[in-house]
């Protein structure tokens, strides 16, 4: 089966570029974003517009409500079905996004072994997390550094799960994942930019989100009962705006925090994707017009997967 992907850090322009690439290659897009699966979380997760989704079919967006548990294994199962269906219909599936674990779970067909749980260990970890989540994350960095390249410092649920597995089995959580890198004929393009340019784009995006009604979006979700510690509400931006709405910080402080955390996230994304030597990297600043970048991506994918470029 054939599979293309466009990955990279947040705000680098993946979504807009991917729509144009899909139009040229006769493809359809699979979102590879762990937060775009949630309904009602549109502005803060930078979902493509209705107009873009009319031009090119999108999958793996708006799958569940924000209070519904949704794991990487759930995503993997659903994405594999879409990829199979698109190949059967002669359409090119294009995986687009910046969630490294979701990307890796699909392209390498991660095997997630069913693992035992221990309610006593879980209860103890919950108590420790209440006291200091930072301390638990530091412990995870020591016993399972591979997992901390995936799990964010504020992801309470996954930090606790990884440590539960370690304390239960004595083995790092990351060791329970297997890979099958031969499932797809793969062509992956990574988009990047110089740090100063990427940070400029991040700050501009956050400002645009606020202007587009992001605060109202979070207020609507909060009114429906969606609140911390839901995993969905841990998403970049949502957590900070919730704190603002509850009086924990000013809007100015919330915006500054969102920008700071987004810059950190972009750095982690690049670290993750740079490890994958299959990725063909392109610096967006080397192309004065979007057309040139789109053409280069299409040429690479077309050549790698032996498909015609319109």
Short mmCIF file of C-alpha atoms in Angstrom, two decimals:
data_model
loop_
_atom_site.label_atom_id
_atom_site.label_comp_id
_atom_site.label_asym_id
_atom_site.label_seq_id
_atom_site.Cartn_x
_atom_site.Cartn_y
_atom_site.Cartn_z
CA UNK A 1 0.00 0.00 0.00
CA UNK A 2 1.12 3.53 -0.74
CA UNK A 3 1.27 6.24 1.90
CA UNK A 4 2.59 9.81 1.74
CA UNK A 5 3.09 12.11 4.72
CA UNK A 6 3.83 15.77 5.35
CA UNK A 7 5.15 16.40 8.86
CA UNK A 8 6.99 19.02 10.85
CA UNK A 9 6.61 21.52 13.69
CA UNK A 10 3.49 23.52 14.40
CA UNK A 11 2.86 26.71 12.38
CA UNK A 12 5.22 25.72 9.56
CA UNK A 13 2.33 25.56 7.06
CA UNK A 14 1.71 21.82 6.72
CA UNK A 15 -2.07 21.92 6.36
CA UNK A 16 -2.27 24.60 3.67
CA UNK A 17 0.53 23.02 1.69
CA UNK A 18 -0.97 19.54 1.99
CA UNK A 19 -4.29 20.61 0.49
CA UNK A 20 -2.51 21.86 -2.63
CA UNK A 21 -0.37 18.73 -2.82
CA UNK A 22 -3.43 16.48 -2.48
CA UNK A 23 -5.17 18.31 -5.31
CA UNK A 24 -2.19 17.66 -7.58
CA UNK A 25 -1.70 14.03 -6.60
CA UNK A 26 -5.33 12.94 -6.42
CA UNK A 27 -5.01 12.35 -2.70
CA UNK A 28 -7.03 12.66 0.47
CA UNK A 29 -5.72 13.88 3.81
CA UNK A 30 -5.54 12.08 7.16
CA UNK A 31 -4.99 14.46 10.05
CA UNK A 32 -2.11 13.34 12.23
CA UNK A 33 -2.91 15.56 15.21
CA UNK A 34 -3.88 14.09 18.58
CA UNK A 35 -6.19 17.01 19.38
CA UNK A 36 -7.97 17.45 16.05
CA UNK A 37 -9.88 14.24 16.77
CA UNK A 38 -12.01 16.21 19.27
CA UNK A 39 -15.20 17.92 18.15
CA UNK A 40 -15.57 21.60 18.95
CA UNK A 41 -11.84 22.18 19.27
CA UNK A 42 -11.30 23.98 15.99
CA UNK A 43 -9.46 27.27 16.39
CA UNK A 44 -6.97 26.13 19.00
CA UNK A 45 -5.99 23.01 17.04
CA UNK A 46 -5.79 24.91 13.71
CA UNK A 47 -8.16 22.63 11.83
CA UNK A 48 -8.41 23.25 8.12
CA UNK A 49 -11.27 25.45 6.97
CA UNK A 50 -14.59 24.23 5.57
CA UNK A 51 -13.47 25.53 2.17
CA UNK A 52 -10.26 23.48 2.29
CA UNK A 53 -12.15 20.36 3.34
CA UNK A 54 -14.52 20.89 0.44
CA UNK A 55 -11.61 20.99 -1.97
CA UNK A 56 -9.96 17.86 -0.52
CA UNK A 57 -11.50 15.16 1.66
CA UNK A 58 -10.10 15.05 5.20
CA UNK A 59 -10.17 12.11 7.62
CA UNK A 60 -9.42 11.62 11.35
CA UNK A 61 -10.95 14.97 12.32
CA UNK A 62 -13.95 15.48 14.66
CA UNK A 63 -14.16 11.85 15.71
CA UNK A 64 -15.07 12.08 19.41
CA UNK A 65 -16.30 14.57 22.01
CA UNK A 66 -13.68 16.17 24.28
CA UNK A 67 -14.65 14.01 27.26
CA UNK A 68 -14.29 10.72 25.37
CA UNK A 69 -11.03 8.81 25.97
CA UNK A 70 -9.16 8.39 22.70
CA UNK A 71 -5.78 6.70 22.53
CA UNK A 72 -3.03 6.40 19.97
CA UNK A 73 -4.08 2.76 19.50
CA UNK A 74 -7.63 3.93 18.67
CA UNK A 75 -6.20 6.38 16.18
CA UNK A 76 -3.95 3.76 14.61
CA UNK A 77 -6.80 1.30 14.04
CA UNK A 78 -9.02 3.91 12.42
CA UNK A 79 -6.23 5.40 10.29
CA UNK A 80 -5.19 1.99 8.95
CA UNK A 81 -8.75 1.37 7.75
CA UNK A 82 -8.82 4.72 5.97
CA UNK A 83 -5.45 4.10 4.33
CA UNK A 84 -6.60 0.67 3.12
CA UNK A 85 -9.83 2.10 1.74
CA UNK A 86 -8.09 4.95 -0.08
CA UNK A 87 -5.59 2.57 -1.68
CA UNK A 88 -8.45 0.34 -2.78
CA UNK A 89 -10.15 3.34 -4.40
CA UNK A 90 -6.99 4.48 -6.14
CA UNK A 91 -6.60 7.55 -3.94
CA UNK A 92 -3.31 8.52 -2.31
CA UNK A 93 -3.55 8.79 1.49
CA UNK A 94 -1.52 11.75 2.79
CA UNK A 95 -0.82 11.79 6.52
CA UNK A 96 -0.50 15.40 7.67
CA UNK A 97 0.37 16.74 11.10
CA UNK A 98 2.85 17.10 13.90
CA UNK A 99 1.97 14.51 16.55
CA UNK A 100 5.07 12.33 16.38
CA UNK A 101 3.68 9.30 18.17
CA UNK A 102 0.55 9.18 16.00
CA UNK A 103 2.69 9.44 12.87
CA UNK A 104 5.03 6.71 14.06
CA UNK A 105 2.19 4.43 15.15
CA UNK A 106 0.82 4.49 11.61
CA UNK A 107 3.89 4.44 9.37
CA UNK A 108 5.67 1.81 11.45
CA UNK A 109 2.51 -0.09 12.40
CA UNK A 110 3.32 -0.03 16.11
CA UNK A 111 2.16 -3.05 18.04
CA UNK A 112 0.57 -2.06 21.35
CA UNK A 113 0.67 -5.11 23.56
CA UNK A 114 -2.20 -5.42 26.06
CA UNK A 115 -0.77 -4.76 29.49
CA UNK A 116 -2.01 -5.60 32.95
CA UNK A 117 -3.08 -2.83 35.28
CA UNK A 118 -2.73 -2.61 39.04
CA UNK A 119 -5.28 -0.41 40.85
CA UNK A 120 -3.06 -0.10 43.93
CA UNK A 121 -0.10 1.13 41.90
CA UNK A 122 -2.38 3.45 39.93
CA UNK A 123 -3.85 4.90 43.13
CA UNK A 124 -0.40 5.53 44.56
CA UNK A 125 0.73 7.25 41.37
CA UNK A 126 -2.38 9.42 41.33
CA UNK A 127 -1.55 10.51 44.86
CA UNK A 128 2.05 11.26 43.90
CA UNK A 129 0.87 13.23 40.86
CA UNK A 130 -1.33 15.35 43.10
CA UNK A 131 1.73 16.17 45.18
CA UNK A 132 4.09 16.83 42.27
CA UNK A 133 3.62 15.84 38.63
CA UNK A 134 7.07 17.27 37.89
CA UNK A 135 8.64 14.77 40.27
CA UNK A 136 6.88 11.88 38.53
CA UNK A 137 8.03 13.13 35.15
CA UNK A 138 11.61 13.31 36.41
CA UNK A 139 11.30 9.70 37.55
CA UNK A 140 10.05 8.71 34.10
CA UNK A 141 13.03 10.46 32.50
CA UNK A 142 15.34 8.27 34.58
CA UNK A 143 13.64 4.88 34.14
CA UNK A 144 12.31 5.33 30.59
CA UNK A 145 13.91 8.25 28.69
CA UNK A 146 12.50 6.93 25.39
CA UNK A 147 8.99 7.54 26.65
CA UNK A 148 9.75 11.14 27.63
CA UNK A 149 10.60 11.90 24.02
CA UNK A 150 6.92 11.22 23.35
CA UNK A 151 5.13 12.14 26.57
CA UNK A 152 4.85 15.81 27.49
CA UNK A 153 5.64 17.01 31.05
CA UNK A 154 2.00 18.02 31.64
CA UNK A 155 0.44 14.81 30.26
CA UNK A 156 -0.61 13.41 33.63
CA UNK A 157 -2.55 10.45 32.25
CA UNK A 158 0.29 9.08 30.12
CA UNK A 159 3.01 9.79 32.71
CA UNK A 160 1.04 7.76 35.26
CA UNK A 161 0.37 4.95 32.77
CA UNK A 162 4.02 4.68 31.76
CA UNK A 163 5.17 4.54 35.39
CA UNK A 164 2.41 2.08 36.27
CA UNK A 165 3.74 -0.28 33.61
CA UNK A 166 7.31 0.18 34.82
CA UNK A 167 6.47 -0.42 38.48
CA UNK A 168 4.33 -3.41 37.57
CA UNK A 169 6.76 -5.13 35.20
CA UNK A 170 10.16 -3.63 35.90
CA UNK A 171 10.47 -2.86 32.20
CA UNK A 172 10.19 0.54 30.46
CA UNK A 173 6.84 1.23 28.84
CA UNK A 174 8.60 2.00 25.55
CA UNK A 175 9.87 -1.60 25.33
CA UNK A 176 6.35 -2.93 24.95
CA UNK A 177 5.98 -1.35 21.53
CA UNK A 178 6.91 -3.29 18.40
CA UNK A 179 7.34 -1.96 14.88
CA UNK A 180 6.65 -3.16 11.35
CA UNK A 181 8.35 -0.76 8.95
CA UNK A 182 7.49 -2.73 5.83
CA UNK A 183 3.72 -2.22 5.79
CA UNK A 184 3.66 0.76 3.42
CA UNK A 185 5.46 2.08 0.38
CA UNK A 186 6.28 5.37 2.04
CA UNK A 187 7.18 8.92 0.99
CA UNK A 188 7.55 11.44 3.82
CA UNK A 189 8.30 15.14 3.47
CA UNK A 190 9.28 17.25 6.48
CA UNK A 191 8.77 21.01 6.45
CA UNK A 192 11.09 23.19 8.50
CA UNK A 193 12.22 26.78 8.91
CA UNK A 194 14.95 28.67 10.72
CA UNK A 195 14.17 29.06 14.41
CA UNK A 196 13.59 32.81 14.20
CA UNK A 197 11.14 32.40 11.34
CA UNK A 198 9.35 29.50 12.99
CA UNK A 199 8.96 31.44 16.23
CA UNK A 200 7.65 34.45 14.30
CA UNK A 201 5.05 32.23 12.64
CA UNK A 202 4.08 30.70 15.99
CA UNK A 203 3.49 34.09 17.56
CA UNK A 204 1.49 35.27 14.55
CA UNK A 205 -0.64 32.13 14.68
CA UNK A 206 -1.43 32.55 18.37
CA UNK A 207 -2.42 36.18 17.82
CA UNK A 208 -4.64 35.13 14.90
CA UNK A 209 -6.28 32.44 17.05
CA UNK A 210 -7.22 35.01 19.68
CA UNK A 211 -8.57 37.37 17.01
CA UNK A 212 -10.59 34.52 15.49
CA UNK A 213 -12.48 33.84 18.72
CA UNK A 214 -10.37 31.27 20.54
CA UNK A 215 -11.42 32.56 23.96
CA UNK A 216 -15.09 32.16 23.01
CA UNK A 217 -14.39 28.63 21.75
CA UNK A 218 -12.87 27.61 25.08
CA UNK A 219 -15.66 29.38 26.99
CA UNK A 220 -18.24 27.34 25.03
CA UNK A 221 -16.42 24.09 25.80
CA UNK A 222 -16.14 25.00 29.48
CA UNK A 223 -19.86 25.78 29.62
CA UNK A 224 -20.54 22.26 28.34
CA UNK A 225 -18.57 20.82 31.25
CA UNK A 226 -15.27 20.18 29.50
CA UNK A 227 -12.54 21.06 31.95
CA UNK A 228 -9.22 19.91 33.35
CA UNK A 229 -7.99 17.26 33.91
CA UNK A 230 -9.54 15.95 30.67
CA UNK A 231 -6.78 15.02 28.24
CA UNK A 232 -8.39 17.18 25.55
CA UNK A 233 -8.27 20.23 27.79
CA UNK A 234 -4.55 19.70 28.34
CA UNK A 235 -4.02 20.75 24.72
CA UNK A 236 -1.78 23.72 24.03
CA UNK A 237 -3.77 26.89 24.45
CA UNK A 238 -6.89 25.37 25.96
CA UNK A 239 -5.30 24.86 29.35
CA UNK A 240 -4.07 28.45 29.48
CA UNK A 241 -7.36 29.98 28.34
CA UNK A 242 -9.21 27.90 30.92
CA UNK A 243 -6.93 29.34 33.58
CA UNK A 244 -7.72 32.83 32.29
CA UNK A 245 -11.47 32.16 32.35
CA UNK A 246 -11.20 30.97 35.95
CA UNK A 247 -9.32 34.09 36.98
CA UNK A 248 -5.97 32.39 37.37
CA UNK A 249 -4.16 34.74 35.01
CA UNK A 250 -4.80 37.69 32.72
CA UNK A 251 -5.47 37.21 29.02
CA UNK A 252 -2.12 38.83 28.29
CA UNK A 253 -0.39 36.31 30.55
CA UNK A 254 -2.31 33.43 28.99
CA UNK A 255 -1.31 34.48 25.47
CA UNK A 256 2.34 34.84 26.49
CA UNK A 257 2.25 31.39 28.09
CA UNK A 258 0.68 29.84 24.98
CA UNK A 259 3.40 31.32 22.79
CA UNK A 260 6.16 30.12 25.12
CA UNK A 261 4.78 26.58 25.39
CA UNK A 262 4.15 26.39 21.64
CA UNK A 263 7.78 27.30 20.96
CA UNK A 264 8.86 24.52 23.31
CA UNK A 265 6.49 22.09 21.65
CA UNK A 266 7.84 22.94 18.19
CA UNK A 267 11.35 22.19 19.43
CA UNK A 268 10.23 18.78 20.73
CA UNK A 269 8.48 18.05 17.44
CA UNK A 270 11.62 18.75 15.45
CA UNK A 271 13.69 16.59 17.79
CA UNK A 272 11.25 13.72 17.30
CA UNK A 273 11.00 13.90 13.50
CA UNK A 274 14.73 14.48 12.95
CA UNK A 275 15.33 10.97 14.26
CA UNK A 276 13.45 9.51 11.27
CA UNK A 277 16.01 9.26 8.48
CA UNK A 278 13.33 8.46 5.91
CA UNK A 279 12.06 12.04 5.96
CA UNK A 280 12.96 14.31 3.03
CA UNK A 281 13.35 17.77 4.57
CA UNK A 282 12.51 21.06 2.86
CA UNK A 283 13.09 24.52 4.29
CA UNK A 284 10.01 26.60 3.50
CA UNK A 285 12.02 29.84 3.51
CA UNK A 286 13.93 28.69 0.43
CA UNK A 287 10.78 29.04 -1.65
CA UNK A 288 9.60 32.57 -2.40
CA UNK A 289 6.21 31.30 -3.57
CA UNK A 290 4.08 28.45 -2.22
CA UNK A 291 3.81 27.05 -5.74
CA UNK A 292 7.50 26.18 -5.82
CA UNK A 293 7.31 24.32 -2.52
CA UNK A 294 4.21 22.41 -3.61
CA UNK A 295 5.86 21.45 -6.88
CA UNK A 296 8.96 20.15 -5.10
CA UNK A 297 6.88 18.06 -2.68
CA UNK A 298 4.80 16.61 -5.51
CA UNK A 299 7.89 15.74 -7.51
CA UNK A 300 9.42 13.90 -4.56
CA UNK A 301 6.27 11.96 -3.66
CA UNK A 302 5.51 11.19 -7.31
CA UNK A 303 9.03 9.91 -7.93
CA UNK A 304 9.20 7.89 -4.70
CA UNK A 305 5.78 6.26 -5.07
CA UNK A 306 5.78 6.09 -8.89
CA UNK A 307 2.56 8.08 -9.30
CA UNK A 308 1.59 10.72 -11.84
CA UNK A 309 1.61 14.39 -10.86
CA UNK A 310 -1.23 16.48 -12.28
#
